[in-house]
N, CA, C and O atoms as a Tripos MOL2 file, in Angstrom:
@<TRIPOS>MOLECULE
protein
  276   275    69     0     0
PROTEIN
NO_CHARGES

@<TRIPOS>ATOM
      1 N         -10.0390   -5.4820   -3.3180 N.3       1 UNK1
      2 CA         -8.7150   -6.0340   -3.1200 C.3       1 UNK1
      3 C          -8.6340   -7.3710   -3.8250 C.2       1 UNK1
      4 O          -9.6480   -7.9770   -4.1730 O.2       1 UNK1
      5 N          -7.2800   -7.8640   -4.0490 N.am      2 UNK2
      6 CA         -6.9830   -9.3210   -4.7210 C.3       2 UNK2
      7 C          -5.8390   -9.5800   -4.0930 C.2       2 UNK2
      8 O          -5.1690   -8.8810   -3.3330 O.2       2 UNK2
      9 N          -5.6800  -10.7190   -4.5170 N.am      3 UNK3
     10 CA         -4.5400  -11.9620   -4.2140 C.3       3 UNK3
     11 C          -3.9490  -12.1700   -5.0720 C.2       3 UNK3
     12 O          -4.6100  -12.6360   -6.0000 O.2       3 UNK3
     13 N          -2.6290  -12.0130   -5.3130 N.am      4 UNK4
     14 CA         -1.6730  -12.5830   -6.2570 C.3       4 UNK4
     15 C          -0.7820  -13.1790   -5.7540 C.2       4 UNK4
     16 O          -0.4580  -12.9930   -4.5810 O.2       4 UNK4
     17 N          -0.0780  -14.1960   -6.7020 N.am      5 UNK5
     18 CA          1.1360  -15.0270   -6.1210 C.3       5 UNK5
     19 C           1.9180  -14.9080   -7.2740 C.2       5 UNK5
     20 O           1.6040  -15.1170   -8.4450 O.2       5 UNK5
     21 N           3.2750  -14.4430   -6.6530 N.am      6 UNK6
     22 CA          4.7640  -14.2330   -7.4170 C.3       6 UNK6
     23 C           5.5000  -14.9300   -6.8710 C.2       6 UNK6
     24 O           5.6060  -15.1770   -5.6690 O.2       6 UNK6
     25 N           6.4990  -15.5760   -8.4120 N.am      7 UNK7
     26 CA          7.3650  -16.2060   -7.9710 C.3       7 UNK7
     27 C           8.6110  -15.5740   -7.6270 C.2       7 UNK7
     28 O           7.8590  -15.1400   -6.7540 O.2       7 UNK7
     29 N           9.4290  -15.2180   -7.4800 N.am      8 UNK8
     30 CA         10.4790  -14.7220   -6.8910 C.3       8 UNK8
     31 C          12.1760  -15.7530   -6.4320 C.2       8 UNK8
     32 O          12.2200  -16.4650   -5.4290 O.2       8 UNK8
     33 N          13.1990  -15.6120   -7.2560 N.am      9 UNK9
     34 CA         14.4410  -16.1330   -6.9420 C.3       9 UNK9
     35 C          15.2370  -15.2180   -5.9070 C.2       9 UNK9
     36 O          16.0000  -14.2540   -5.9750 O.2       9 UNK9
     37 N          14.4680  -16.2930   -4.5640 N.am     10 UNK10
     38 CA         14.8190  -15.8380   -2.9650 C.3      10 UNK10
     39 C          16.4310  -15.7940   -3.0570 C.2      10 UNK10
     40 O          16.9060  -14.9830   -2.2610 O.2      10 UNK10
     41 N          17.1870  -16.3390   -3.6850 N.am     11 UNK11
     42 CA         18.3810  -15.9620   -3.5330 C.3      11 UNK11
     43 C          19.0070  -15.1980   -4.6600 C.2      11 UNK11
     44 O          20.0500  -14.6150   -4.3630 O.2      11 UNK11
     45 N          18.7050  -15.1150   -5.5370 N.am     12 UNK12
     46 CA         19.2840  -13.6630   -5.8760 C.3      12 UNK12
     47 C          18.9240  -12.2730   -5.3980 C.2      12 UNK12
     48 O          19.4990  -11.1910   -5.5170 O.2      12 UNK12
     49 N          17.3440  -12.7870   -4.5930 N.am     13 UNK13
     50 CA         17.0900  -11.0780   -3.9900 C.3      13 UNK13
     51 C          18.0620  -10.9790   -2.7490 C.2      13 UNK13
     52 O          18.7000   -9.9380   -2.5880 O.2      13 UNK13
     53 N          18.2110  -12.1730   -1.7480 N.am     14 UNK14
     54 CA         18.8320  -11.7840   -0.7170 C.3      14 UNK14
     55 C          20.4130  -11.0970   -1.0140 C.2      14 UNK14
     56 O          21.0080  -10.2040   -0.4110 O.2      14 UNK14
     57 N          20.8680  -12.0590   -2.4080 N.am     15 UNK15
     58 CA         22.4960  -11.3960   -2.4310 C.3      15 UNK15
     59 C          22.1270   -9.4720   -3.1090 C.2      15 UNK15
     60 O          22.8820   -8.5720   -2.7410 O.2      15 UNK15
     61 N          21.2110   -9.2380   -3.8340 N.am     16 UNK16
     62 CA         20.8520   -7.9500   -3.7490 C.3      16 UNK16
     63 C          20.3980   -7.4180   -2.4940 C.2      16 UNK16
     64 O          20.7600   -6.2670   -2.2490 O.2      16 UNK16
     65 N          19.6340   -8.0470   -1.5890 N.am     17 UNK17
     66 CA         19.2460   -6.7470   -0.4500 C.3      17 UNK17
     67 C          19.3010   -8.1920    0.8200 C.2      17 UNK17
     68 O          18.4530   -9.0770    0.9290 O.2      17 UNK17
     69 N          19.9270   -8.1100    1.2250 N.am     18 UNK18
     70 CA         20.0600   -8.8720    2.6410 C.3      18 UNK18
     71 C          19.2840   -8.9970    3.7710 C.2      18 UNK18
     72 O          19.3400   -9.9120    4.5920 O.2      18 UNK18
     73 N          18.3880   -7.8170    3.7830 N.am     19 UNK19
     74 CA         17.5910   -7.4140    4.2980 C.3      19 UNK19
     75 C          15.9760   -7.8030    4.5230 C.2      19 UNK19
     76 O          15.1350   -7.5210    5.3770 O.2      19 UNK19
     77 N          16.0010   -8.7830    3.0180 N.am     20 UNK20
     78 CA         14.8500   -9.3310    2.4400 C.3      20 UNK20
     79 C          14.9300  -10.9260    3.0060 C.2      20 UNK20
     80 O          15.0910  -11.7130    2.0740 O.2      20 UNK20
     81 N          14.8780  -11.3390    3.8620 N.am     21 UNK21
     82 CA         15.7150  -12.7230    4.4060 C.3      21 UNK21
     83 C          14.1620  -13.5800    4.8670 C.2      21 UNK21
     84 O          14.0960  -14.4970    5.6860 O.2      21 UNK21
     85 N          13.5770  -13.2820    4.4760 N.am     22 UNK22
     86 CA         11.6810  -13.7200    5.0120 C.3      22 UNK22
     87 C          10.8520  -13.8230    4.3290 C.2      22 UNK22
     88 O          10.4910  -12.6900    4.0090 O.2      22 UNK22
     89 N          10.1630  -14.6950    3.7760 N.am     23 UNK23
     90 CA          8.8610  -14.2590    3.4800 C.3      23 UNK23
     91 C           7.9620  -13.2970    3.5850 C.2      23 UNK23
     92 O           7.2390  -12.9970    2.6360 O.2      23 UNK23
     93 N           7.8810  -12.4900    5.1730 N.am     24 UNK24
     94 CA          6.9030  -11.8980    5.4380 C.3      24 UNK24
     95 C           7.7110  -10.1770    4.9730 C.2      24 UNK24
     96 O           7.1420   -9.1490    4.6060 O.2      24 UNK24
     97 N           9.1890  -10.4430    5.1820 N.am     25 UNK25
     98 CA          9.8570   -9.1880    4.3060 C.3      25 UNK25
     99 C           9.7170   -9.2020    2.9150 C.2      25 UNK25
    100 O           9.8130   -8.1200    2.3340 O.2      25 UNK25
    101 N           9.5060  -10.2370    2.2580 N.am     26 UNK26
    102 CA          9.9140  -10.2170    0.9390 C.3      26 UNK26
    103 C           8.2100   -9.9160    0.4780 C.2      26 UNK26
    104 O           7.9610   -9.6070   -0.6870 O.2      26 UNK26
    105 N           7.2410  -10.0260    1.3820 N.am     27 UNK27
    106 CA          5.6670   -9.7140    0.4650 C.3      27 UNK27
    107 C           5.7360   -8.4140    1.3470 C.2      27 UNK27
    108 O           4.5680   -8.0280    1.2880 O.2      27 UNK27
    109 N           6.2740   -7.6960    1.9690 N.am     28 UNK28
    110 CA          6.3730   -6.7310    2.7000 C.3      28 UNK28
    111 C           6.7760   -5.5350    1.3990 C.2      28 UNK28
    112 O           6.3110   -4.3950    1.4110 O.2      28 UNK28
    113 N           7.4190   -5.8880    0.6610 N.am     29 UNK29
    114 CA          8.6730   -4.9480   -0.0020 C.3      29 UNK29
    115 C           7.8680   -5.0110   -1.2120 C.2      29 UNK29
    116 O           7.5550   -3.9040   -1.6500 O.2      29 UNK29
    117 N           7.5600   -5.7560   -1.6950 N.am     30 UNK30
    118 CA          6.7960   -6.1090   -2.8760 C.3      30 UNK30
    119 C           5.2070   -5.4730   -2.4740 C.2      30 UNK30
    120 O           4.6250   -4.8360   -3.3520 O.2      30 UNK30
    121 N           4.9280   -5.5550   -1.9090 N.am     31 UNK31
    122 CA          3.4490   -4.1370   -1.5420 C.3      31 UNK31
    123 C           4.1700   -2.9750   -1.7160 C.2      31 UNK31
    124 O           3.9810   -2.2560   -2.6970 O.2      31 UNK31
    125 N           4.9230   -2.7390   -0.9190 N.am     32 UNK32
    126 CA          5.1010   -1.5980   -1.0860 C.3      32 UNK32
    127 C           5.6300   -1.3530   -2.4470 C.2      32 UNK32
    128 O           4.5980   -1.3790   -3.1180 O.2      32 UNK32
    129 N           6.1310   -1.2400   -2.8650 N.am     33 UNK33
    130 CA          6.7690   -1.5270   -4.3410 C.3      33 UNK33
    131 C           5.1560   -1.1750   -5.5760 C.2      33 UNK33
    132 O           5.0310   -0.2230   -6.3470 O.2      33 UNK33
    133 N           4.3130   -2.1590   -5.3690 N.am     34 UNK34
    134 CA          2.9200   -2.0890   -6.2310 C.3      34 UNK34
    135 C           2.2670   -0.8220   -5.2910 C.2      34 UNK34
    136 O           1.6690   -0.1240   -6.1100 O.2      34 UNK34
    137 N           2.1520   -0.3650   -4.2740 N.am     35 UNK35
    138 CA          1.6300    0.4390   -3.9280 C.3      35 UNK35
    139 C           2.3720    1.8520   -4.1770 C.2      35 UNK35
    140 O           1.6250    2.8220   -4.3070 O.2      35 UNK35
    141 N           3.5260    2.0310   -4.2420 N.am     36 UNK36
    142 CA          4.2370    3.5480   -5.2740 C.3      36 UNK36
    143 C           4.0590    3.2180   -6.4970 C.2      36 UNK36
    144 O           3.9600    4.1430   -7.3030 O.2      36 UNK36
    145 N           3.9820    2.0410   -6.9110 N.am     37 UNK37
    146 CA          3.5680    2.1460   -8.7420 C.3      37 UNK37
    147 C           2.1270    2.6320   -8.8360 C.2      37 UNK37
    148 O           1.9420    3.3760   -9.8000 O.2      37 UNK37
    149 N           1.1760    2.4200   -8.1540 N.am     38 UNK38
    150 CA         -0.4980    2.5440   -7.9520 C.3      38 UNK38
    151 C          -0.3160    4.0050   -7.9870 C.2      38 UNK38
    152 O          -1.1740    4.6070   -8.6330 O.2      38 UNK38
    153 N           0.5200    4.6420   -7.4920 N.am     39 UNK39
    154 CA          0.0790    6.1290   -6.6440 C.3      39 UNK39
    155 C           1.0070    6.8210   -8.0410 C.2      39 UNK39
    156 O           0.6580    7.9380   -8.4210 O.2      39 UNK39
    157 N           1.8350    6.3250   -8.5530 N.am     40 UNK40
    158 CA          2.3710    6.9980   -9.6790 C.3      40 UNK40
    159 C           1.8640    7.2840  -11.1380 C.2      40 UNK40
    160 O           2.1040    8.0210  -12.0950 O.2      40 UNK40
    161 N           0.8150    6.0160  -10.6550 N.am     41 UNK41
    162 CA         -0.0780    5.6670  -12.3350 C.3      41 UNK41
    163 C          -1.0430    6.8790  -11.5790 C.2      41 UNK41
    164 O          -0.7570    8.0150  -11.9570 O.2      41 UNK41
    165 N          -2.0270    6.7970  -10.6730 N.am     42 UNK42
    166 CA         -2.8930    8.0460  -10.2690 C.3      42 UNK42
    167 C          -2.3880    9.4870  -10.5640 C.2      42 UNK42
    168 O          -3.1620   10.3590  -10.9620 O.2      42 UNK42
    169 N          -0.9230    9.7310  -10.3330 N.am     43 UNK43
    170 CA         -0.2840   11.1160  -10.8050 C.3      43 UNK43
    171 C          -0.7870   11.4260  -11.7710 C.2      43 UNK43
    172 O          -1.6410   12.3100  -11.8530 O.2      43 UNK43
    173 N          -0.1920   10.5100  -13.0280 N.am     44 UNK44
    174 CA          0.1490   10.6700  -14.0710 C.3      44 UNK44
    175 C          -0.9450   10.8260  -14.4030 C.2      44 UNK44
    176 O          -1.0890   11.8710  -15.0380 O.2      44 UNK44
    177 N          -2.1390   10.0490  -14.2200 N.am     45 UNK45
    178 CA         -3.6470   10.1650  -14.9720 C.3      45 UNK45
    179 C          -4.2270   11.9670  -14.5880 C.2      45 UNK45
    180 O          -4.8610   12.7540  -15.2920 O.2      45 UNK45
    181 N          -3.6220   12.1150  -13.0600 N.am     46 UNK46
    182 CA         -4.1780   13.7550  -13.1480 C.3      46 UNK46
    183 C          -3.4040   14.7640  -13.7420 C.2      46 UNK46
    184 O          -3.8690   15.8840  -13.9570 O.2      46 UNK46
    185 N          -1.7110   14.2910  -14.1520 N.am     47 UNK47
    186 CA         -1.1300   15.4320  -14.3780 C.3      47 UNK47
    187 C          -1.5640   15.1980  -16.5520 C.2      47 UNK47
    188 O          -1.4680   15.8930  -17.5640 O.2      47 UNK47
    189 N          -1.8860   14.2210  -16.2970 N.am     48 UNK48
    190 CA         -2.6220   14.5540  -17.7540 C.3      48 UNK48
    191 C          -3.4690   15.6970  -18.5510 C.2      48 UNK48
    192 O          -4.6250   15.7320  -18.1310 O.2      48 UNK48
    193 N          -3.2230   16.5890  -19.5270 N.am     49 UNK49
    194 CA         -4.5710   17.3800  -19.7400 C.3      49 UNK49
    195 C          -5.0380   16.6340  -20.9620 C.2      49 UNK49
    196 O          -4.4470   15.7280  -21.5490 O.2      49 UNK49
    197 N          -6.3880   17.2590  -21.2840 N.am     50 UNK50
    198 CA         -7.1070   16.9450  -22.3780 C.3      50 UNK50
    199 C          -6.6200   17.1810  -23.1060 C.2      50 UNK50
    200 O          -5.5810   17.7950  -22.8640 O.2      50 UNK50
    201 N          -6.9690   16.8900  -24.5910 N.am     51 UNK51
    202 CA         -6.5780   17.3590  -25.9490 C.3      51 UNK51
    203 C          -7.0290   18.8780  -25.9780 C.2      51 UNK51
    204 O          -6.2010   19.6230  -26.5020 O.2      51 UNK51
    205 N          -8.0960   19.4270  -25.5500 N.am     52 UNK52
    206 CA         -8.9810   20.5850  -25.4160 C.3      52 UNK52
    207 C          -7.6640   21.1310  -24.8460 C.2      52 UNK52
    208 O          -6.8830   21.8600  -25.4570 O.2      52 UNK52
    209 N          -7.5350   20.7120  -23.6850 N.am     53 UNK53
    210 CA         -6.5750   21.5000  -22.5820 C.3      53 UNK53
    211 C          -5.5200   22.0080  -23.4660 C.2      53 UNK53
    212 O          -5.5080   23.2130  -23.7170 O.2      53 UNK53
    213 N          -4.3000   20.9370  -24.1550 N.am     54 UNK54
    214 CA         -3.3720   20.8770  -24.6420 C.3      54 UNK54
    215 C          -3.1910   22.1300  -25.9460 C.2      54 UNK54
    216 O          -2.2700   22.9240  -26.1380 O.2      54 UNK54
    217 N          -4.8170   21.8480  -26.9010 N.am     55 UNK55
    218 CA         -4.9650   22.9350  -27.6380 C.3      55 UNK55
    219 C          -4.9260   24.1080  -27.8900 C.2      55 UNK55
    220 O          -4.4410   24.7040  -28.8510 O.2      55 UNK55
    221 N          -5.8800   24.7410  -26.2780 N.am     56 UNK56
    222 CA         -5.6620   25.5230  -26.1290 C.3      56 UNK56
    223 C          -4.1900   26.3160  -25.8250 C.2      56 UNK56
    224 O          -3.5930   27.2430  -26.3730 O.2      56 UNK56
    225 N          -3.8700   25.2350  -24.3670 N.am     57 UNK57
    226 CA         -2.4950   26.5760  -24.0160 C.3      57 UNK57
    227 C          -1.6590   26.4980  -25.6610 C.2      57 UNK57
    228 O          -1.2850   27.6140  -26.0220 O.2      57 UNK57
    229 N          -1.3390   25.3640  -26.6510 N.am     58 UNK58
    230 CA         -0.7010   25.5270  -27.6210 C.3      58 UNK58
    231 C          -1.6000   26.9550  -28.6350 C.2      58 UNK58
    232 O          -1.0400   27.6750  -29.4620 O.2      58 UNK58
    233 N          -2.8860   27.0080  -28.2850 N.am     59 UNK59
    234 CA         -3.0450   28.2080  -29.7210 C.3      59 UNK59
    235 C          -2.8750   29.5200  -29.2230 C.2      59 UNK59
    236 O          -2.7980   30.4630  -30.0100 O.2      59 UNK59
    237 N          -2.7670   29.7870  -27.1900 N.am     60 UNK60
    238 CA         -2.3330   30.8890  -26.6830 C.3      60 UNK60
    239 C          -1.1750   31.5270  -26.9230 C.2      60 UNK60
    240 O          -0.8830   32.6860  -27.2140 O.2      60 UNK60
    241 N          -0.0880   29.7240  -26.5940 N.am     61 UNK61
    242 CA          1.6310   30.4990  -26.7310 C.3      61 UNK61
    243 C           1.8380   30.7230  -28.1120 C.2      61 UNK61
    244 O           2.8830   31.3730  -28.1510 O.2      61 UNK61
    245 N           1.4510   30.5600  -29.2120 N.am     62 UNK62
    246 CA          1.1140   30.7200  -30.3900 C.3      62 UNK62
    247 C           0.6580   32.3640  -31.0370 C.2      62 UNK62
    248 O           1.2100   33.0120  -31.9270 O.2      62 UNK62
    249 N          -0.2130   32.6080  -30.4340 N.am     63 UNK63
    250 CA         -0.4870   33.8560  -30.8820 C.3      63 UNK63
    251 C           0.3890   34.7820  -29.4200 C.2      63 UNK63
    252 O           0.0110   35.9530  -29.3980 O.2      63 UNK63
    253 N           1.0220   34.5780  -28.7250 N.am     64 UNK64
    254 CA          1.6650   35.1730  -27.7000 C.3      64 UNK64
    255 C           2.8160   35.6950  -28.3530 C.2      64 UNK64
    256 O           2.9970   36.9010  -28.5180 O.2      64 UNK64
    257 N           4.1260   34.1950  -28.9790 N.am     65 UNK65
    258 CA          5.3090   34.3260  -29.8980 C.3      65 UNK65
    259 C           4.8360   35.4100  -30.7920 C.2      65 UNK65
    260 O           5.2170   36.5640  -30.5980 O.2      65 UNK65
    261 N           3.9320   35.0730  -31.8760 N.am     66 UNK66
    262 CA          3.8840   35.3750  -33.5660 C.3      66 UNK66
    263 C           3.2570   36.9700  -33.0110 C.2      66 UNK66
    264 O           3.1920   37.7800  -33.9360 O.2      66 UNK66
    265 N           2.8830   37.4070  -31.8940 N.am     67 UNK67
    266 CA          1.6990   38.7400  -31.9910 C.3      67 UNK67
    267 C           2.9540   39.9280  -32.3880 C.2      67 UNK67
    268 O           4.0860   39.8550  -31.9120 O.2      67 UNK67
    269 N           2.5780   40.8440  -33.1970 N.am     68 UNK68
    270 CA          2.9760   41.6870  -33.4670 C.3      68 UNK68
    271 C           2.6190   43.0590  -32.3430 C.2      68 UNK68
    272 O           1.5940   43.4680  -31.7990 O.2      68 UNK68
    273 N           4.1060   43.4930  -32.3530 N.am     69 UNK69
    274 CA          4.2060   44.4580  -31.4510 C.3      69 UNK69
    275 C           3.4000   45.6960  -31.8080 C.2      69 UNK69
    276 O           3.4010   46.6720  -31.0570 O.2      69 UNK69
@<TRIPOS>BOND
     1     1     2 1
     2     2     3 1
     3     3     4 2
     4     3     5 am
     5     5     6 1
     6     6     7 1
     7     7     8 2
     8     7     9 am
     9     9    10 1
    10    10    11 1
    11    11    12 2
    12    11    13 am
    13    13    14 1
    14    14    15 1
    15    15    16 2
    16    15    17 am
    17    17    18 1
    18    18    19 1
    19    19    20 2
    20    19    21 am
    21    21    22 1
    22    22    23 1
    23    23    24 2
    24    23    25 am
    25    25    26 1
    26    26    27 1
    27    27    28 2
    28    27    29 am
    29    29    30 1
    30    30    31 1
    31    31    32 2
    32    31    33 am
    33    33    34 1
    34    34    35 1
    35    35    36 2
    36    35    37 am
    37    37    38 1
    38    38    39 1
    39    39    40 2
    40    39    41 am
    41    41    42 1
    42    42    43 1
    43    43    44 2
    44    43    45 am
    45    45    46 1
    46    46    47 1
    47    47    48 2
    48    47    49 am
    49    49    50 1
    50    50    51 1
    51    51    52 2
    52    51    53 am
    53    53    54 1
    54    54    55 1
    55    55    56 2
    56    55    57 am
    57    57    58 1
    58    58    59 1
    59    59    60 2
    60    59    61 am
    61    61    62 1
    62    62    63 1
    63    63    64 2
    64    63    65 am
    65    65    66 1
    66    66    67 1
    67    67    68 2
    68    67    69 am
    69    69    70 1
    70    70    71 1
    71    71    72 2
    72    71    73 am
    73    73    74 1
    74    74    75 1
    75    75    76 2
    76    75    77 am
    77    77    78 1
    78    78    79 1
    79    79    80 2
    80    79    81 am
    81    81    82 1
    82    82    83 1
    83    83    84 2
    84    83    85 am
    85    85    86 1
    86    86    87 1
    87    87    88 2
    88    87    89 am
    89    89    90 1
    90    90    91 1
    91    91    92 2
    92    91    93 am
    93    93    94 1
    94    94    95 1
    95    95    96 2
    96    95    97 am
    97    97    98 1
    98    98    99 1
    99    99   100 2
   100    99   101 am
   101   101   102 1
   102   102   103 1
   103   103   104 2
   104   103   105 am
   105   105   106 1
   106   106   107 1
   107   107   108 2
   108   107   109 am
   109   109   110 1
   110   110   111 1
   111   111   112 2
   112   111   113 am
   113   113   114 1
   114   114   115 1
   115   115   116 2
   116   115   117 am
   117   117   118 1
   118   118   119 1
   119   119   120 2
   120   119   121 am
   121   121   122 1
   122   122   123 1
   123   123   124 2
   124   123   125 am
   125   125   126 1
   126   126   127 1
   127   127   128 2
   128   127   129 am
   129   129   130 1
   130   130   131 1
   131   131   132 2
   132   131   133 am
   133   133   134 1
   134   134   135 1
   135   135   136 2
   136   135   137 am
   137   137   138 1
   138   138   139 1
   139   139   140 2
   140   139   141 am
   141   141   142 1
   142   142   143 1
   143   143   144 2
   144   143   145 am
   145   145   146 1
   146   146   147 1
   147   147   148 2
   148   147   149 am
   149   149   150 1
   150   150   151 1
   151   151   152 2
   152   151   153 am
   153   153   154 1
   154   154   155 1
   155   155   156 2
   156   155   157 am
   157   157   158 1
   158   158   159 1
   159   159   160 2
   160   159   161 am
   161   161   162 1
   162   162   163 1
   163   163   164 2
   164   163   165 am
   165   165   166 1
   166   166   167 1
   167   167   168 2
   168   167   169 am
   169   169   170 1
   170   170   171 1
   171   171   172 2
   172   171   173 am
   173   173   174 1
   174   174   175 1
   175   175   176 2
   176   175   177 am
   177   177   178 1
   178   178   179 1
   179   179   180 2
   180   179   181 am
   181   181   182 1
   182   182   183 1
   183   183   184 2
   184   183   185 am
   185   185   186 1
   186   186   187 1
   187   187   188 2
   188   187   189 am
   189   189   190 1
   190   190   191 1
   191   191   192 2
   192   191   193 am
   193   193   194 1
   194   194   195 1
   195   195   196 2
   196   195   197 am
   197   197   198 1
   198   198   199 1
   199   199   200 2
   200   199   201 am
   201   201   202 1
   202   202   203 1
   203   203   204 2
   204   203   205 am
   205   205   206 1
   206   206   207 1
   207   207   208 2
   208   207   209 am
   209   209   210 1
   210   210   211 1
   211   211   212 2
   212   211   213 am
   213   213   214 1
   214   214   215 1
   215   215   216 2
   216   215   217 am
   217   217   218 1
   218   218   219 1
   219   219   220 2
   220   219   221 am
   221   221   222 1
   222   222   223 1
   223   223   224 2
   224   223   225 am
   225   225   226 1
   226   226   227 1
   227   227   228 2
   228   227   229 am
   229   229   230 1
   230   230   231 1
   231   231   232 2
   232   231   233 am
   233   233   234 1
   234   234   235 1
   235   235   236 2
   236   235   237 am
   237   237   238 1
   238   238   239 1
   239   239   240 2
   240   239   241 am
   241   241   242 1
   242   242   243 1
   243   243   244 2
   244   243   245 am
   245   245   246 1
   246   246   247 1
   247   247   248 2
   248   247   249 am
   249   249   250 1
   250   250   251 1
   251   251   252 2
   252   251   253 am
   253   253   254 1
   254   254   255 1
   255   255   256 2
   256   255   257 am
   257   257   258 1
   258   258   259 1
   259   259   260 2
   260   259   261 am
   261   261   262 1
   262   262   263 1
   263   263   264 2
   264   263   265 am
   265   265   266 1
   266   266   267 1
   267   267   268 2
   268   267   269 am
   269   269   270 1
   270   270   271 1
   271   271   272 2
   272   271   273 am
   273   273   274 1
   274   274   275 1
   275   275   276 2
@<TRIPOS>SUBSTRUCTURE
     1 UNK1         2 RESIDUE 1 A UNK
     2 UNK2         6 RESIDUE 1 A UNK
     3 UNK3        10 RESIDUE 1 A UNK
     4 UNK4        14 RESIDUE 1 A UNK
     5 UNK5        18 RESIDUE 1 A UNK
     6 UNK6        22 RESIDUE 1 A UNK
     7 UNK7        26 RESIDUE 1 A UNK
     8 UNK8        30 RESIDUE 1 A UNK
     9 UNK9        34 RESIDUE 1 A UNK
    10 UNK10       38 RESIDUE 1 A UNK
    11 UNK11       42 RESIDUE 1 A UNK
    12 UNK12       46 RESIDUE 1 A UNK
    13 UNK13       50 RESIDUE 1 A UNK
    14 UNK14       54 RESIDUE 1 A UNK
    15 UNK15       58 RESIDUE 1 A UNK
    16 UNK16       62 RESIDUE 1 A UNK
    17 UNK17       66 RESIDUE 1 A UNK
    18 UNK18       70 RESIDUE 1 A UNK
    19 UNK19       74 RESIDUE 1 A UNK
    20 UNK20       78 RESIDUE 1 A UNK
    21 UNK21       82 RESIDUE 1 A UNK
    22 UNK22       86 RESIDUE 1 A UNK
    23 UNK23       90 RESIDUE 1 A UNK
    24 UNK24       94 RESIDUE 1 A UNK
    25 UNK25       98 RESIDUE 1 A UNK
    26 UNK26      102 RESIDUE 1 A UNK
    27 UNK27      106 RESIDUE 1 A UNK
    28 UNK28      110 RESIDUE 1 A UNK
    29 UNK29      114 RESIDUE 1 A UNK
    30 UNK30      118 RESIDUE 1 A UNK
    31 UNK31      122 RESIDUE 1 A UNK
    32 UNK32      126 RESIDUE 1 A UNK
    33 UNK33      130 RESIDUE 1 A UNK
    34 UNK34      134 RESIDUE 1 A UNK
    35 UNK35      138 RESIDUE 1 A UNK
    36 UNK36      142 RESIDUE 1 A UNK
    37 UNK37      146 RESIDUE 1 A UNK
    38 UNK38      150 RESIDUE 1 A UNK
    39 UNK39      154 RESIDUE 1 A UNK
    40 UNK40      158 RESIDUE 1 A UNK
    41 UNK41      162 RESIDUE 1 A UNK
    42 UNK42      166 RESIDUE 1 A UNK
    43 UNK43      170 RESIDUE 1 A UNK
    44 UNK44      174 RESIDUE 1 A UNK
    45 UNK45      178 RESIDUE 1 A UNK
    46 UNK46      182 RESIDUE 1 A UNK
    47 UNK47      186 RESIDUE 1 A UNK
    48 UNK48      190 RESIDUE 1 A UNK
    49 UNK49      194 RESIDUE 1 A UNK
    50 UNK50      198 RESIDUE 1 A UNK
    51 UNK51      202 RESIDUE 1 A UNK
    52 UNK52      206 RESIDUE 1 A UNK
    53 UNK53      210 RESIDUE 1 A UNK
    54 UNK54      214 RESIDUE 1 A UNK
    55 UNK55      218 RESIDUE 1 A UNK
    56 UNK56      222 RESIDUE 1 A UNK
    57 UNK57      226 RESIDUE 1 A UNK
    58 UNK58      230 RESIDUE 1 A UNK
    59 UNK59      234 RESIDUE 1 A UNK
    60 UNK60      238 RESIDUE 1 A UNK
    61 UNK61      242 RESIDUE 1 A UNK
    62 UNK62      246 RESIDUE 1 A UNK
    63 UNK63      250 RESIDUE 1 A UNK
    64 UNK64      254 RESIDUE 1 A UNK
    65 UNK65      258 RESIDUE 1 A UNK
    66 UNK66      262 RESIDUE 1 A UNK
    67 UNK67      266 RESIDUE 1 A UNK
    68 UNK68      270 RESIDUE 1 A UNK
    69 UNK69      274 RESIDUE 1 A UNK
């Protein structure tokens, strides 16, 4: 784990979300916030395939289209 410190213009967030009226809301929202970006970068790294991967299904649908009946 780490520590970061952001600066943040407390009043333009409150006239966007009113809701954010605290400190302990405003590092509240902002975790959460880095913690769906964390879990979105993890997606993406598994919904990744290899080049291998990629090759292949491309030289399957390939000879799938072009195969002669």
């Amino acid at each position: 784990m780490c520590s970061i410190t952001v600066n943040i213009d407390e009043k333009v967030l409150q006239d966007l979300r009113p809701d954010l009226d605290n400190s302990a809301a405003i590092r509240q929202w902002v975790q959460e916030l880095i913690d769906l970006h964390i879990q979105q970068m993890e997606l993406e790294d598994i919904e990744t395939m290899s080049l291998e991967e990629a090759r292949a299904i491309l030289h399957k649908t390939v000879r799938e289209e072009y195969a002669r009946p």
